[in-house]
Amino acid sequence: MEGSKSLSATGKYPWLIYNHCKGGSRVIQTFCTKTSTDSFQIELKSFPELQKNKVVSCSQGWLLLSDNDNVLHYSIWNPTASESIDLPRLVRSKDNKPIITSYLLSSAPSDPNCLILLFPNNHPVIIYCRPGDEQWAEFNYEESTRSRSESLELEKDDYYILNNPVSCNGKIYAGSSCNRDLVLINVDKSSNIHSVSLFSEVGWDWYHSHSNRLNTFLVESGDQLFSIKLCIDGSEVNQDTLVIEVDVFNFVTNSWEKVRSGNGWAIFLGSEYSVSCPIPPDLEEEFGSYIYFTKPKDETLYSYRIEDETLTQYLPCPNLPKPWHLLPTWIMPPVDDDHNHRELDIIHQQQEFEEEENSISGEAKEGNLCDMPSDIIGLIAGNLSFVDYINFRCVNRLCASSARTNNSFSPCLVFSERSEGVFSFVDSNMKAKYSVPIPDKLRDYTIRYSKENWLLMDKDTSLFAFNPLNNETIQLPDTPHYGLAISSFISTSLPSSSDSLAIGLVYMRSIVYAYIIKGPGDEDEEWCDVELENDPSFQPCFSAPVFYLGSFYYIGKDGRLGVVLVQDDGEVDWRVLDKPRPPCKHFRQHFLAECDGGLLSVFLGHKGNRGWIRIFKLNPSGLEEWEEISTLGCYSLYLSRSSSFAAIEERPNMANRIYFPRFYQDDLVYYSLNTKKYHSVGREDSLANLFGTRMPMFCAWIAPTTRYKNASI
């Protein structure tokens, strides 16, 4: 049943609005807001003001509305106070019709400095007015930005276009169409725009070209200005978030600085505009330091926690009426003025990580552990989980030396917690976690691939192989740099091996660049780059490739396979296979993994609030057909973007599972092929889906062994 014409809660948190039709052309709205970590308040309403209008900007409880039927008509509306202000009609000829893509309501209309600004993407102009004006004014900034356009070497017909406007500390800023600049829009005392000026250039971060889509947001939060970049892989509909970067602008140095932790504010990103709100101290653990966003044609609500770089997904409206519009909209009710503002902690320089020294210099003063024979101590160590084994070795020198066995352990998920300066390991077999410090030189590096104990990490063109179990690093030759980052890596063996073959691929529609190196740990070796012809319809996804039967297999976004074959004479061949055909459709994620001598593909999706998983094995006879399987036997799969593999499980209760780089609360999540349900390690109850689980953005599975090289303790 539809509720009243006002919202039941104001002044606290934003509402997420889903517009959908109900009989004919009538539009109703589902309003949803967060009330706790996993709870949402939902109200169904029908506001006449939203029947034919789209919300394009928001300020202090007021909404800027654009008429869907008449793009030249705008109004301002306060849903709490039920007030509405019509704006002058925008008059334009057919030959000079602006395509408005960015909007700004700078403040509440009661503010004498309030401005409404429209930014077309086809003309270098700002169209603006004040509440009560009889007509719109226009400022052409083509001449003001000419020198910047020339320095960027824009084509003659390509304008330097402003977008993504934001009001902060009484001033108006905007981004640019090239996603690089912060521009100040200068307004005089009469609220007329008289010029625009380049305020700061935003440099490209190395990972931006890892993705095929970059969404940039400028957001005001607590009198501070933030730039948030979402690096996206995927189509307009099926998108996967690869990297989220948060910067804050330092108005003293006129520069952007990384944000590693926050305090007291939450940010909500929207397709038209973004909002923020203060969080009461007692709710900071649930709400603070998070960035919330949605994706096109996706009911999921995503939240990114700044401190630990984890991404959580929710399904706030499981029974959302259909059809609903492409993207929901955030609206921010008026915020109480008495909230105490607390500035975010900005990391100006990376702090030195202070490692706690383990007490290993002396013998144990209590207990009888050190009185045991070393072979008995080694036997004890051989029956521990990996995380307990690491902790056991830190007890004293006797435990460290006695525990040097060649046992294998259950795979572990390793992920970086850069705000804490550590790598964390979580054992897939039990609720156990262990952390080791990140070497200073690798603090800004990102995990891209893993092989047994080793991680391959990169920053721009710089590459390191790092073994977090014994702190050994191998600097690899820099990759070639043509303004493009390598989207995936794979190696045939450990980086310390002289016969290892590593390959990295860059995709440019009709061209594939393959970077190949033999013996990557050899200082005399260099990357060899090969340009290969590609089927433009094949778009590889950002999941780990697999070395199978002497070739490197990559899976595309549509489920097709691409193969790289490196001949003994160095000749390189790239093919997109016509067969096998994609085994299923309408999936959200997919992975490749080798298992028991065969190549597997795993597809994930959900229907409503229920998740599904399907597994296929490549028919070894001709390799031209996928065959669906329902069991892994004595194996389990460990899947992630950086690494996917199968492992034989010695314990029957650990077999026939698919582990994901996700946590439910603090426990790893897996899918059991026996129960056909999601579970978390250490819990007997099941999960209906992956909603409510969180994923580290930079992580990989490793298959740890206790073969330590040059280890000391």
XYZ file of C-alpha atoms in Angstrom:
713
model
C 0.000 0.000 0.000
C 1.249 3.456 -0.839
C 2.154 5.650 2.122
C 1.640 9.330 2.830
C 3.085 12.105 0.697
C 5.989 12.730 3.069
C 8.961 10.733 4.281
C 8.795 9.299 7.794
C 12.476 10.025 8.552
C 14.374 13.204 7.838
C 17.642 14.770 8.868
C 19.664 11.542 9.167
C 20.554 9.440 6.124
C 19.858 9.634 2.375
C 16.966 7.826 0.777
C 17.449 5.707 -2.322
C 14.561 6.187 -4.764
C 13.540 3.550 -7.308
C 11.032 4.769 -9.905
C 8.784 2.169 -11.493
C 5.504 2.045 -13.362
C 2.240 0.805 -11.918
C -0.501 0.457 -14.457
C -0.241 2.539 -17.604
C 2.039 5.537 -17.272
C 1.601 6.104 -13.554
C 4.950 6.205 -11.736
C 5.386 5.186 -8.124
C 8.517 5.302 -6.004
C 10.142 2.872 -3.623
C 12.060 4.784 -0.943
C 14.782 2.863 0.862
C 17.199 3.941 3.595
C 19.733 2.141 5.758
C 18.854 1.709 9.436
C 21.631 -0.675 10.530
C 24.417 -2.753 9.019
C 22.083 -5.212 7.286
C 18.650 -3.602 7.750
C 16.725 -1.214 5.519
C 13.544 0.794 5.907
C 11.336 0.689 2.807
C 8.368 2.913 1.957
C 6.196 2.830 -1.165
C 4.892 6.239 -2.250
C 3.623 8.175 -5.234
C 4.610 11.833 -5.368
C 2.916 13.863 -8.128
C 6.108 15.912 -8.471
C 8.005 12.751 -9.485
C 5.493 11.462 -12.010
C 7.183 13.077 -14.987
C 10.248 14.623 -13.392
C 13.739 13.299 -12.801
C 15.836 14.336 -9.787
C 19.113 15.754 -11.130
C 20.579 17.574 -8.108
C 20.029 17.942 -4.374
C 20.989 20.454 -1.694
C 19.875 20.741 1.938
C 16.643 18.848 1.374
C 15.758 20.634 -1.892
C 15.674 18.743 -5.189
C 16.318 20.065 -8.687
C 13.831 18.402 -11.061
C 14.064 17.996 -14.828
C 10.892 17.369 -16.824
C 11.208 14.036 -18.648
C 8.814 15.151 -21.407
C 10.204 18.652 -21.770
C 13.944 18.877 -21.144
C 13.735 22.681 -21.277
C 11.660 22.893 -18.097
C 13.109 22.723 -14.575
C 11.815 23.249 -11.051
C 12.942 23.046 -7.411
C 10.999 20.946 -4.903
C 11.226 20.263 -1.174
C 9.541 16.893 -0.426
C 9.633 17.507 3.341
C 8.062 20.969 3.319
C 5.950 20.312 0.179
C 7.257 23.529 -1.413
C 7.902 23.946 -5.130
C 9.558 26.715 -7.188
C 9.263 26.867 -10.970
C 12.323 27.995 -12.915
C 12.213 29.929 -16.204
C 11.716 27.956 -19.370
C 14.968 27.275 -21.196
C 14.527 28.690 -24.709
C 16.705 27.209 -27.442
C 16.449 26.808 -31.209
C 16.495 23.382 -32.839
C 19.991 24.070 -34.194
C 21.308 25.074 -30.780
C 19.651 22.580 -28.470
C 21.897 21.784 -25.503
C 22.321 18.227 -24.322
C 22.369 18.735 -20.564
C 24.294 16.023 -18.711
C 25.442 17.716 -15.474
C 23.509 19.835 -13.006
C 24.030 21.687 -9.749
C 21.759 23.213 -7.135
C 24.437 25.103 -5.222
C 22.441 25.651 -2.003
C 18.925 25.974 -0.622
C 16.838 28.628 -2.445
C 16.638 30.653 0.783
C 20.375 31.328 0.387
C 20.834 34.634 -1.514
C 23.820 33.094 -3.319
C 21.820 30.083 -4.545
C 22.470 29.206 -8.194
C 21.066 26.571 -10.521
C 23.660 25.534 -13.118
C 23.264 23.348 -16.220
C 26.244 21.906 -18.102
C 25.718 20.716 -21.711
C 28.116 18.115 -23.105
C 27.914 19.447 -26.671
C 28.755 23.131 -26.080
C 31.383 24.849 -23.864
C 28.783 26.876 -21.952
C 27.316 27.069 -18.458
C 23.609 27.880 -18.321
C 22.527 29.301 -14.969
C 19.895 31.264 -13.075
C 18.810 32.227 -9.557
C 15.471 31.295 -7.980
C 13.023 33.990 -9.084
C 14.884 34.942 -12.278
C 12.743 35.344 -15.392
C 15.296 33.902 -17.795
C 18.483 31.857 -17.886
C 21.924 33.407 -18.307
C 24.773 31.822 -20.230
C 28.547 31.882 -19.892
C 30.773 30.615 -22.705
C 34.093 29.309 -21.392
C 35.660 28.251 -24.697
C 38.114 31.142 -24.717
C 38.955 30.711 -21.018
C 39.964 27.088 -21.579
C 41.584 27.438 -25.011
C 45.165 27.149 -23.743
C 44.264 24.068 -21.725
C 42.573 22.497 -24.765
C 45.699 23.107 -26.826
C 47.968 21.592 -24.187
C 45.784 18.488 -24.201
C 45.981 18.427 -28.029
C 42.216 18.127 -28.394
C 40.845 17.825 -31.908
C 39.374 20.946 -33.482
C 35.779 19.779 -33.049
C 36.392 18.410 -29.548
C 35.497 20.935 -26.887
C 37.009 21.111 -23.427
C 33.768 20.332 -21.563
C 33.068 20.923 -17.870
C 31.029 18.412 -15.898
C 30.530 16.925 -12.448
C 29.926 20.281 -10.683
C 30.030 20.580 -6.900
C 29.622 23.331 -4.317
C 32.175 23.425 -1.492
C 32.879 26.157 1.080
C 30.783 28.694 -0.830
C 32.620 28.135 -4.124
C 31.663 26.154 -7.219
C 34.023 23.627 -8.813
C 33.728 21.294 -11.769
C 35.601 18.455 -13.400
C 36.477 18.173 -17.059
C 35.604 15.758 -19.836
C 39.146 14.376 -19.803
C 38.813 13.449 -16.089
C 42.033 15.265 -15.275
C 41.280 18.791 -14.104
C 39.601 20.595 -11.238
C 38.168 23.892 -12.469
C 37.001 26.835 -10.341
C 33.891 28.669 -11.570
C 34.292 32.292 -10.535
C 31.078 34.055 -9.453
C 30.844 37.773 -8.651
C 28.843 39.434 -5.856
C 25.804 39.650 -8.122
C 25.895 35.859 -8.595
C 26.992 36.167 -12.222
C 29.675 33.883 -13.653
C 32.534 35.964 -15.032
C 35.286 33.376 -15.632
C 36.541 29.853 -15.088
C 40.081 28.979 -14.090
C 42.118 25.803 -13.853
C 42.459 25.108 -10.160
C 44.330 21.807 -10.214
C 45.276 19.061 -12.617
C 44.319 15.567 -11.533
C 47.031 13.152 -12.634
C 46.224 9.723 -14.025
C 46.818 6.867 -11.624
C 48.568 3.817 -13.015
C 45.628 1.437 -12.713
C 43.062 3.460 -14.668
C 43.832 1.678 -17.920
C 43.288 -1.694 -16.237
C 39.580 -1.084 -16.813
C 37.462 -0.176 -19.805
C 35.413 2.393 -17.908
C 36.363 5.099 -15.420
C 33.652 6.890 -13.443
C 34.816 10.023 -11.623
C 32.838 11.824 -8.911
C 33.449 15.131 -7.155
C 31.772 15.217 -3.744
C 31.584 17.788 -0.961
C 31.633 16.237 2.496
C 32.060 18.167 5.725
C 33.572 21.240 4.004
C 36.098 19.023 2.231
C 36.267 18.212 -1.472
C 36.736 14.597 -2.550
C 37.532 12.962 -5.857
C 36.339 9.368 -6.096
C 37.250 7.172 -9.052
C 35.554 3.869 -9.827
C 37.461 1.717 -12.322
C 34.902 -0.533 -13.979
C 35.202 -3.686 -16.052
C 32.208 -4.754 -18.065
C 29.387 -3.526 -20.231
C 26.896 -0.797 -19.403
C 24.687 -3.408 -17.730
C 27.007 -6.047 -16.259
C 29.753 -4.104 -14.473
C 32.469 -5.295 -12.121
C 34.232 -2.764 -9.877
C 37.993 -3.308 -10.003
C 39.495 -0.364 -8.118
C 38.142 2.491 -5.988
C 40.440 5.422 -5.346
C 39.609 8.217 -2.880
C 41.469 11.549 -2.789
C 40.827 14.750 -0.858
C 41.824 18.197 -2.043
C 44.329 20.100 0.080
C 43.420 23.775 -0.380
C 46.729 24.852 1.184
C 48.977 23.030 -1.290
C 46.403 22.950 -4.146
C 46.956 19.231 -4.583
C 45.105 15.937 -4.206
C 46.090 13.557 -1.415
C 45.224 9.916 -0.794
C 42.634 9.059 1.824
C 43.287 5.883 3.802
C 40.825 6.374 6.668
C 37.754 8.418 7.457
C 35.904 9.611 10.510
C 32.287 10.582 10.823
C 31.033 10.892 7.212
C 29.481 8.605 4.619
C 29.360 9.360 0.876
C 26.629 8.273 -1.553
C 27.447 8.281 -5.283
C 24.761 8.791 -7.918
C 24.623 8.954 -11.698
C 23.528 12.628 -11.705
C 25.030 13.864 -8.433
C 26.436 12.652 -5.123
C 25.663 13.486 -1.496
C 27.216 12.950 1.921
C 26.010 12.949 5.491
C 27.520 13.066 8.984
C 27.318 9.949 11.109
C 26.697 10.034 14.883
C 29.633 8.624 16.875
C 27.624 5.635 18.124
C 26.909 4.561 14.530
C 30.328 5.129 12.972
C 31.163 1.413 13.007
C 28.049 0.711 10.936
C 27.910 3.763 8.671
C 31.056 5.882 8.813
C 33.984 5.777 6.375
C 31.877 4.103 3.696
C 31.124 4.981 0.083
C 27.785 3.708 -1.235
C 26.884 3.347 -4.922
C 24.655 1.479 -7.362
C 25.070 0.223 -10.927
C 22.835 0.385 -14.037
C 19.970 -2.128 -14.110
C 21.255 -3.680 -10.902
C 19.181 -3.871 -7.697
C 22.369 -4.270 -5.658
C 23.617 -1.598 -3.273
C 27.411 -1.593 -2.886
C 29.403 -0.162 0.006
C 33.154 0.399 0.018
C 34.952 0.717 3.348
C 37.883 3.108 3.034
C 40.034 1.727 5.860
C 40.307 -1.913 4.775
C 39.472 -1.487 1.045
C 36.629 -4.007 1.124
C 33.482 -4.028 -0.983
C 30.157 -5.259 0.439
C 26.983 -5.877 -1.551
C 23.394 -5.685 -0.292
C 19.947 -6.302 -1.737
C 17.968 -3.544 0.001
C 14.671 -4.188 -1.826
C 14.291 -7.945 -2.514
C 10.728 -7.496 -3.790
C 11.302 -4.388 -5.878
C 8.351 -3.931 -8.306
C 9.219 -4.130 -11.984
C 9.859 -2.521 -14.314
C 12.044 0.055 -12.602
C 14.171 2.723 -14.236
C 17.823 2.339 -15.180
C 19.348 3.814 -11.997
C 17.949 4.772 -8.592
C 18.505 8.253 -7.156
C 19.771 9.462 -3.783
C 17.999 12.288 -1.964
C 19.417 13.890 1.159
C 16.985 15.295 3.758
C 18.000 18.425 5.705
C 20.905 17.696 8.065
C 20.969 18.930 11.645
C 23.399 21.823 12.035
C 24.554 20.815 15.517
C 26.500 17.789 14.317
C 30.123 18.133 15.309
C 32.313 18.014 12.229
C 35.399 15.877 12.405
C 37.924 15.986 9.611
C 39.101 12.866 7.855
C 42.574 11.562 8.535
C 44.600 12.248 5.415
C 47.692 10.267 4.729
C 50.222 12.901 3.575
C 53.077 10.447 3.730
C 53.086 6.726 4.285
C 53.728 6.043 7.945
C 56.456 3.650 8.886
C 55.055 0.346 10.005
C 56.346 -0.544 13.452
C 56.657 -4.274 13.705
C 56.146 -5.721 17.136
C 59.207 -7.720 18.086
C 58.544 -11.294 18.968
C 60.150 -12.498 22.147
C 62.442 -15.104 20.648
C 65.812 -14.339 22.141
C 65.438 -16.464 25.252
C 64.223 -19.871 26.156
C 60.702 -20.336 27.489
C 60.597 -19.771 31.203
C 57.364 -21.661 31.828
C 55.909 -24.905 30.552
C 57.502 -28.030 29.210
C 57.372 -27.341 25.466
C 61.117 -26.738 25.195
C 61.841 -29.941 27.087
C 60.303 -32.005 24.282
C 62.481 -33.593 21.587
C 62.668 -31.520 18.429
C 61.087 -34.300 16.334
C 58.021 -34.281 18.625
C 57.791 -30.489 18.297
C 58.023 -30.905 14.524
C 55.241 -33.494 14.625
C 53.029 -31.048 16.523
C 53.757 -28.337 13.977
C 52.933 -30.687 11.115
C 49.363 -31.088 12.362
C 48.588 -27.390 12.683
C 46.698 -25.195 10.261
C 48.812 -22.779 8.269
C 47.991 -19.735 10.419
C 48.592 -21.679 13.652
C 51.808 -23.026 12.152
C 53.085 -19.494 11.497
C 52.213 -18.439 15.026
C 53.829 -21.614 16.397
C 57.132 -20.775 14.676
C 57.125 -17.382 16.421
C 57.109 -18.874 19.933
C 60.894 -19.292 20.123
C 63.911 -20.444 18.134
C 63.410 -24.095 18.999
C 59.855 -24.066 17.595
C 61.028 -22.206 14.507
C 63.833 -24.657 13.738
C 61.838 -27.781 14.582
C 58.904 -26.747 12.393
C 60.876 -26.714 9.160
C 58.935 -29.496 7.447
C 57.649 -29.854 3.904
C 53.985 -30.201 4.798
C 51.323 -28.603 2.634
C 48.443 -26.634 4.071
C 44.968 -25.595 3.109
C 44.978 -22.601 0.749
C 44.848 -19.173 2.349
C 43.364 -15.916 1.193
C 45.944 -13.125 1.374
C 44.983 -9.470 1.070
C 46.617 -6.143 1.752
C 45.436 -3.828 4.507
C 47.409 -0.796 3.462
C 46.019 1.499 6.138
C 47.496 -0.914 8.698
C 50.602 -1.657 6.620
C 50.115 -5.440 6.665
C 49.289 -8.461 4.559
C 46.641 -10.606 6.230
C 46.232 -14.365 5.761
C 42.974 -16.193 6.433
C 43.004 -19.990 6.541
C 40.264 -21.628 4.459
C 40.047 -24.498 6.945
C 39.305 -22.613 10.127
C 38.622 -19.221 11.734
C 42.239 -18.058 11.917
C 44.013 -14.896 10.757
C 47.685 -13.926 10.629
C 49.347 -10.688 9.515
C 52.830 -9.774 8.320
C 54.158 -6.269 7.574
C 54.181 -4.989 4.012
C 57.709 -3.988 2.982
C 57.947 -0.227 2.671
C 58.855 -0.395 -1.008
C 55.656 -2.364 -1.758
C 53.174 -0.242 0.215
C 51.581 1.238 -2.934
C 51.792 -1.934 -5.025
C 48.761 -4.021 -5.940
C 48.371 -7.804 -5.954
C 47.875 -8.972 -9.542
C 48.660 -12.694 -9.552
C 49.733 -15.528 -7.234
C 51.604 -18.802 -7.601
C 52.007 -21.065 -4.564
C 53.627 -18.793 -1.930
C 54.411 -15.981 -4.348
C 52.540 -12.786 -5.172
C 53.094 -10.743 -8.318
C 52.602 -7.058 -7.508
C 52.742 -4.020 -9.765
C 52.667 -0.249 -9.754
C 52.659 1.440 -13.129
C 55.404 -0.416 -15.070
C 57.257 -1.630 -11.967
C 56.922 -5.308 -11.002
C 57.911 -7.300 -7.936
C 57.499 -10.938 -6.992
C 57.010 -11.152 -3.258
C 56.887 -14.128 -0.907
C 55.042 -12.858 2.194
C 55.910 -15.997 4.148
C 59.634 -15.254 4.271
C 59.706 -11.615 3.087
C 61.720 -12.481 -0.015
C 61.352 -10.114 -2.972
C 62.471 -10.411 -6.578
C 62.437 -7.270 -8.688
C 61.306 -8.091 -12.215
C 62.130 -6.090 -15.335
C 59.793 -3.161 -15.945
C 57.026 -3.822 -18.428
C 56.853 -1.809 -21.666
C 54.748 1.318 -21.245
C 52.630 2.751 -24.034
C 50.065 4.488 -21.900
C 48.364 1.136 -21.257
C 48.462 -1.101 -18.200
C 48.589 -4.877 -18.387
C 45.165 -6.260 -17.534
C 46.207 -9.775 -16.500
C 49.310 -11.800 -15.650
C 50.097 -15.502 -15.557
C 53.249 -17.572 -15.057
C 53.991 -21.210 -15.832
C 56.050 -21.702 -12.660
C 57.546 -19.834 -9.715
C 59.294 -16.516 -10.489
C 62.509 -17.865 -8.987
C 62.591 -20.645 -11.599
C 64.879 -20.149 -14.598
C 62.469 -21.961 -16.945
C 59.469 -19.864 -15.903
C 57.469 -18.211 -18.660
C 55.364 -15.176 -17.718
C 52.881 -13.417 -19.939
C 50.811 -10.256 -19.600
C 48.085 -9.126 -21.976
C 46.680 -5.742 -22.979
C 43.464 -5.610 -25.019
C 42.620 -2.834 -27.477
C 39.530 -4.114 -29.322
C 41.039 -5.284 -32.611
C 44.564 -5.656 -31.176
C 46.054 -7.721 -28.368
C 49.479 -6.845 -27.012
C 51.253 -9.821 -25.439
C 54.191 -9.098 -23.130
C 56.304 -12.211 -22.627
C 59.397 -12.920 -20.552
C 61.345 -16.093 -19.836
C 63.050 -16.480 -16.477
C 61.530 -13.238 -15.094
C 63.863 -13.363 -12.085
C 66.923 -13.067 -14.333
C 68.176 -9.467 -14.361
C 69.392 -9.850 -17.954
C 65.938 -10.744 -19.273
C 63.523 -8.187 -20.730
C 59.891 -8.252 -21.717
C 59.204 -8.973 -25.367
C 56.050 -7.320 -26.693
C 54.081 -8.824 -29.587
C 51.152 -7.194 -31.396
C 48.418 -9.692 -32.298
C 45.173 -9.339 -34.237
C 42.006 -9.766 -32.159
C 38.307 -10.324 -32.804
C 36.820 -6.931 -31.740
C 33.715 -8.688 -30.384
C 35.827 -10.581 -27.850
C 36.228 -8.649 -24.612
C 38.151 -10.556 -21.950
C 36.989 -10.286 -18.371
C 39.252 -9.402 -15.470
C 39.679 -12.879 -14.048
C 42.788 -15.010 -13.851
C 43.796 -16.925 -17.008
C 44.830 -20.593 -16.861
C 47.869 -22.398 -18.285
C 46.389 -25.599 -19.712
C 47.858 -28.178 -22.125
C 50.723 -25.852 -23.057
C 48.523 -22.822 -23.844
C 47.222 -19.811 -21.912
C 43.413 -19.717 -21.752
C 41.419 -16.518 -21.194
C 37.656 -16.247 -20.755
C 35.690 -13.408 -22.349
C 32.822 -11.417 -20.917
C 30.377 -13.424 -23.016
C 31.846 -16.794 -21.926
C 33.936 -17.484 -25.043
C 37.585 -18.538 -24.806
C 40.727 -16.847 -26.116
C 44.027 -18.739 -26.302
C 47.679 -17.658 -26.415
C 50.193 -20.240 -27.658
C 53.925 -19.553 -27.344
C 55.953 -21.789 -29.671
C 59.415 -23.111 -28.822
C 60.922 -20.778 -31.442
C 59.287 -17.773 -29.749
C 56.424 -17.423 -32.228
C 53.233 -16.235 -30.513
C 49.691 -17.009 -31.660
C 46.400 -15.576 -30.347
C 43.032 -17.076 -31.253
C 39.438 -16.502 -30.201
C 37.776 -19.912 -30.282
C 34.457 -20.486 -32.058
C 34.035 -23.598 -29.945
C 33.253 -24.315 -27.215
C 30.296 -21.941 -27.208
C 29.388 -20.142 -23.979
C 27.586 -22.703 -21.808
C 25.129 -20.306 -20.120
C 23.752 -16.757 -20.189
C 22.692 -14.004 -17.771
C 25.591 -14.580 -15.386
C 27.205 -11.967 -13.136
C 30.719 -13.415 -12.745
C 32.718 -16.249 -14.253
C 36.096 -17.906 -13.677
C 38.474 -20.459 -15.214
C 40.418 -23.062 -13.236
C 42.315 -26.277 -13.898
C 41.126 -29.284 -11.903
C 42.343 -32.871 -12.071
C 43.829 -32.393 -15.545
C 40.713 -30.695 -16.937
C 39.666 -27.105 -17.616
C 36.665 -25.864 -15.634
C 34.504 -22.768 -16.047
C 32.395 -21.495 -13.154
C 29.460 -19.107 -13.659
C 27.687 -17.151 -10.909
C 24.362 -15.334 -11.032
C 21.270 -14.609 -9.031
C 17.542 -14.574 -9.626
C 15.839 -12.259 -7.179
C 17.462 -12.841 -3.809
C 18.589 -16.386 -4.607
C 22.066 -17.063 -5.963
C 23.015 -19.811 -8.403
C 26.285 -21.463 -9.497
C 26.931 -23.679 -12.523
C 30.183 -25.571 -13.245
C 31.289 -26.875 -16.625
C 34.198 -29.049 -17.704
C 35.772 -28.822 -21.133
C 35.284 -32.087 -22.967
C 38.830 -33.478 -23.376
C 37.824 -35.074 -26.678
C 38.359 -32.244 -29.155
C 37.991 -29.470 -26.551
C 34.896 -28.196 -28.382
C 32.106 -28.588 -25.826
C 31.397 -27.714 -22.208
C 29.806 -30.417 -20.094
C 28.008 -29.426 -16.898
C 29.157 -31.232 -13.755
C 27.590 -31.420 -10.299
C 30.523 -32.543 -8.174
C 34.235 -31.883 -7.740
C 34.904 -35.182 -5.996
C 37.812 -34.867 -3.587
C 38.706 -31.375 -4.881
C 37.698 -27.857 -3.896
C 38.001 -24.705 -5.996
C 39.525 -21.416 -4.850
C 38.401 -18.536 -7.065
C 39.423 -14.877 -7.346
C 40.346 -12.304 -9.981
C 44.061 -12.789 -9.293
C 44.244 -16.555 -9.026
C 41.955 -19.555 -9.364
C 42.942 -23.161 -8.816
C 41.786 -26.533 -7.480
C 43.212 -28.362 -4.482
C 42.837 -31.929 -3.250
C 41.299 -31.926 0.201
C 42.627 -34.512 2.632
C 39.620 -33.993 4.879
C 36.362 -35.203 3.267
C 34.329 -32.438 4.877
C 36.513 -29.834 3.116
C 35.996 -31.306 -0.379
C 33.412 -30.455 -3.029
C 33.412 -26.763 -2.145
C 33.968 -23.504 -4.023
C 35.724 -20.850 -1.946
C 35.334 -17.152 -2.724
C 37.402 -14.144 -1.601
C 34.474 -12.995 0.516
C 33.671 -12.766 4.196
C 30.416 -13.099 6.065
C 31.225 -11.080 9.148
C 34.791 -12.377 9.776
C 34.430 -15.827 8.203
C 35.344 -16.961 4.684
C 32.442 -17.807 2.382
C 32.167 -20.976 0.312
C 29.550 -22.758 -1.764
C 28.928 -26.422 -0.973
C 28.072 -28.656 -3.903
C 26.720 -31.142 -1.362
C 24.130 -28.811 0.169
C 23.755 -26.525 -2.893
C 24.029 -23.549 -0.532
C 26.463 -20.843 0.538
C 28.107 -21.245 3.941
C 30.776 -19.523 6.000
C 33.688 -21.309 7.672
C 32.919 -22.335 11.235
C 29.138 -21.884 10.973
C 26.472 -24.520 10.509
C 23.783 -22.226 9.097
C 23.667 -21.381 5.385
C 23.430 -18.173 3.347
C 20.812 -17.622 0.661
C 23.238 -15.628 -1.505
C 26.322 -13.428 -1.409
C 24.444 -10.301 -0.325
C 25.772 -9.006 2.958
C 29.244 -10.430 2.293
C 32.351 -8.286 1.821
C 35.306 -8.746 -0.528
C 38.843 -7.334 -0.245
C 39.542 -5.374 -3.422
C 43.172 -6.563 -3.624
C 43.556 -10.217 -2.737
C 44.658 -13.629 -4.014
C 44.612 -17.269 -3.001
C 47.946 -18.874 -2.217
C 48.745 -22.537 -1.663
C 51.289 -22.186 1.166
C 54.065 -24.660 1.754
C 56.667 -24.674 4.521
C 59.621 -24.675 2.142
C 61.334 -21.539 3.433
C 64.304 -20.098 1.608
C 66.687 -17.932 3.621
C 64.086 -17.769 6.354
C 65.146 -16.420 9.692
C 63.247 -16.020 12.890
